[in-house]
Amino acid sequence: MSRAKPNTKGGNRGKMDCIFCQIVAGEIPSKILYQDEEVIAFRDINPMASTHLLIIPRRHIPSLAHLPDTETPLIGHMVKVANQLAKGEGIAESGYRLVINCGKEGGQLVPHLHMHLLGGRRLSGALG
Ligand code: 5GP
Ligand code: ZN
């Protein structure tokens, strides 16, 4: 009888080393602004605007490119949470930007899917 190999695809080790998984687990302190069963949101440690929040899934998904087709509703949920947070931050009227960087050339530094919510100043029109 053949025994299934442990599934380390996507990187169990990467997950253990993952800064955002450690934030989800409470091992790295952060001020959680919102949480539910699927996602948490907290302030970026190096803010690029007066509001700079990160919305992340609790589950370790390395990037958008690793998101299974069946899980695309997660992104809609993250947008919903971001819209609520924008209201709470008082930037819903003035405007804001949601960004998901994907992969090296997309500017992603932390390999755990996350959405940036930026606002509170006029953001540059540049997209890169
Ligand atoms: P990326 O370039 O991967 O899209 O963005 C990663 C973001 O995570 C950066 O804006 C960075 O400042 C933020 N970040 C990295 N490490 C930490 C951390 O330990 N705590 C918090 N709150 N933000 C972090
Ligand atoms: Zn992770």
Short mmCIF file of C-alpha atoms and ligand atoms in Angstrom, two decimals:
data_model
loop_
_atom_site.label_atom_id
_atom_site.label_comp_id
_atom_site.label_asym_id
_atom_site.label_seq_id
_atom_site.Cartn_x
_atom_site.Cartn_y
_atom_site.Cartn_z
CA MET A 1 0.00 0.00 0.00
CA SER A 2 1.42 3.37 -0.92
CA ARG A 3 1.44 6.08 1.64
CA ALA A 4 0.57 9.62 0.62
CA LYS A 5 3.43 12.07 0.94
CA PRO A 6 2.85 14.94 3.32
CA ASN A 7 1.54 17.88 1.35
CA THR A 8 4.08 20.64 1.76
CA LYS A 9 3.08 22.38 -1.45
CA GLY A 10 2.71 26.08 -0.81
CA GLY A 11 5.31 25.71 1.89
CA ASN A 12 4.63 24.50 5.42
CA ARG A 13 7.98 25.90 6.34
CA GLY A 14 7.11 29.19 4.65
CA LYS A 15 3.97 29.26 6.72
CA MET A 16 5.86 28.77 9.97
CA ASP A 17 8.22 31.58 9.06
CA CYS A 18 5.43 33.83 7.85
CA ILE A 19 5.22 37.20 9.63
CA PHE A 20 1.51 37.53 8.91
CA CYS A 21 0.71 34.01 10.14
CA GLN A 22 2.53 34.99 13.33
CA ILE A 23 0.36 38.11 13.58
CA VAL A 24 -2.76 35.94 13.07
CA ALA A 25 -1.52 33.64 15.85
CA GLY A 26 -0.85 36.62 18.15
CA GLU A 27 2.86 35.75 18.27
CA ILE A 28 3.80 39.15 16.81
CA PRO A 29 1.89 42.02 18.42
CA SER A 30 -0.34 44.18 16.26
CA LYS A 31 -3.39 46.29 16.90
CA ILE A 32 -6.18 44.29 15.34
CA LEU A 33 -8.83 46.70 14.03
CA TYR A 34 -11.17 44.07 12.69
CA GLN A 35 -11.44 40.30 12.79
CA ASP A 36 -13.82 37.59 11.79
CA GLU A 37 -13.54 33.91 10.88
CA GLU A 38 -11.92 34.64 7.53
CA VAL A 39 -9.79 37.75 7.86
CA ILE A 40 -8.06 40.15 10.21
CA ALA A 41 -7.07 43.79 9.67
CA PHE A 42 -4.32 45.82 11.35
CA ARG A 43 -2.20 48.91 10.74
CA ASP A 44 0.83 48.67 8.50
CA ILE A 45 4.06 48.97 10.49
CA ASN A 46 5.51 51.37 7.91
CA PRO A 47 2.54 53.51 6.86
CA MET A 48 2.61 55.22 3.47
CA ALA A 49 -0.39 57.42 4.34
CA SER A 50 -2.22 58.47 7.51
CA THR A 51 -4.49 55.48 6.97
CA HIS A 52 -2.56 52.41 5.88
CA LEU A 53 -4.22 49.18 6.91
CA LEU A 54 -3.65 45.60 5.87
CA ILE A 55 -6.49 43.15 5.43
CA ILE A 56 -5.29 39.54 5.36
CA PRO A 57 -6.88 36.10 5.34
CA ARG A 58 -6.27 34.07 8.48
CA ARG A 59 -5.29 31.17 6.26
CA HIS A 60 -1.82 31.19 4.72
CA ILE A 61 -2.28 31.83 1.00
CA PRO A 62 1.10 32.95 -0.38
CA SER A 63 -0.26 35.34 -3.03
CA LEU A 64 -3.15 36.10 -5.37
CA ALA A 65 -1.53 33.71 -7.82
CA HIS A 66 -2.04 30.91 -5.29
CA LEU A 67 -5.71 31.68 -4.73
CA PRO A 68 -7.84 28.74 -5.91
CA ASP A 69 -10.67 29.73 -8.29
CA THR A 70 -13.12 28.41 -5.69
CA GLU A 71 -11.82 30.93 -3.15
CA THR A 72 -12.20 34.16 -5.14
CA PRO A 73 -15.18 35.18 -2.91
CA LEU A 74 -12.53 35.76 -0.21
CA ILE A 75 -11.35 38.80 -2.19
CA GLY A 76 -14.90 40.18 -2.25
CA HIS A 77 -15.05 39.73 1.50
CA MET A 78 -11.73 41.54 1.91
CA VAL A 79 -13.09 44.45 -0.19
CA LYS A 80 -16.22 44.55 1.97
CA VAL A 81 -14.12 44.69 5.14
CA ALA A 82 -11.87 47.36 3.59
CA ASN A 83 -14.91 49.48 2.70
CA GLN A 84 -16.17 49.22 6.29
CA LEU A 85 -12.75 50.12 7.65
CA ALA A 86 -12.53 53.11 5.28
CA LYS A 87 -15.78 54.38 6.79
CA GLY A 88 -14.39 53.88 10.29
CA GLU A 89 -11.23 55.76 9.37
CA GLY A 90 -13.31 58.63 8.00
CA ILE A 91 -11.92 58.35 4.47
CA ALA A 92 -14.91 56.86 2.67
CA GLU A 93 -15.89 60.26 1.26
CA SER A 94 -12.42 61.66 0.58
CA GLY A 95 -11.34 58.49 -1.19
CA TYR A 96 -8.93 55.63 -0.78
CA ARG A 97 -7.04 52.97 -2.63
CA LEU A 98 -7.04 49.19 -2.31
CA VAL A 99 -3.91 47.43 -3.53
CA ILE A 100 -2.92 43.78 -3.73
CA ASN A 101 0.68 43.27 -4.80
CA CYS A 102 1.38 39.86 -6.29
CA GLY A 103 4.80 38.28 -6.64
CA LYS A 104 8.25 39.76 -7.01
CA GLU A 105 7.58 42.01 -9.98
CA GLY A 106 4.23 43.02 -8.49
CA GLY A 107 6.07 44.44 -5.48
CA GLN A 108 4.95 41.82 -2.95
CA LEU A 109 7.40 41.58 -0.05
CA VAL A 110 5.41 39.52 2.46
CA PRO A 111 4.37 36.18 0.94
CA HIS A 112 0.95 35.97 2.62
CA LEU A 113 -1.94 37.39 0.61
CA HIS A 114 -2.87 40.88 1.83
CA MET A 115 -4.78 43.93 0.72
CA HIS A 116 -3.52 47.44 1.47
CA LEU A 117 -6.07 50.13 2.34
CA LEU A 118 -4.49 53.54 1.82
CA GLY A 119 -6.01 56.96 2.33
CA GLY A 120 -5.96 60.24 4.19
CA ARG A 121 -3.94 62.11 1.60
CA ARG A 122 -4.03 62.63 -2.15
CA LEU A 123 -2.26 59.57 -3.49
CA SER A 124 -0.02 59.70 -6.52
CA GLY A 125 -1.62 58.73 -9.80
CA ALA A 126 1.37 56.53 -10.57
CA LEU A 127 0.77 52.81 -10.66
CA GLY A 128 4.39 51.87 -10.71
P1 5GP B 1 3.85 44.13 0.27
O1 5GP B 1 5.01 44.89 -0.30
O2 5GP B 1 4.20 42.68 0.52
O3 5GP B 1 2.59 44.30 -0.55
O4 5GP B 1 3.51 44.80 1.65
C1 5GP B 1 3.87 44.27 2.89
C2 5GP B 1 3.54 45.30 3.93
O5 5GP B 1 3.63 44.67 5.20
C3 5GP B 1 4.48 46.50 3.95
O6 5GP B 1 3.73 47.69 3.73
C4 5GP B 1 5.11 46.44 5.33
O7 5GP B 1 5.30 47.72 5.90
C5 5GP B 1 4.12 45.62 6.12
N1 5GP B 1 4.70 44.85 7.22
C6 5GP B 1 5.80 44.04 7.16
N2 5GP B 1 6.05 43.47 8.35
C7 5GP B 1 5.06 43.91 9.19
C8 5GP B 1 4.79 43.65 10.57
O8 5GP B 1 5.48 42.91 11.27
N3 5GP B 1 3.70 44.28 11.10
C9 5GP B 1 2.90 45.11 10.36
N4 5GP B 1 1.86 45.67 10.98
N5 5GP B 1 3.14 45.37 9.05
C10 5GP B 1 4.21 44.77 8.47
ZN ZN B 2 1.21 33.31 6.32
#
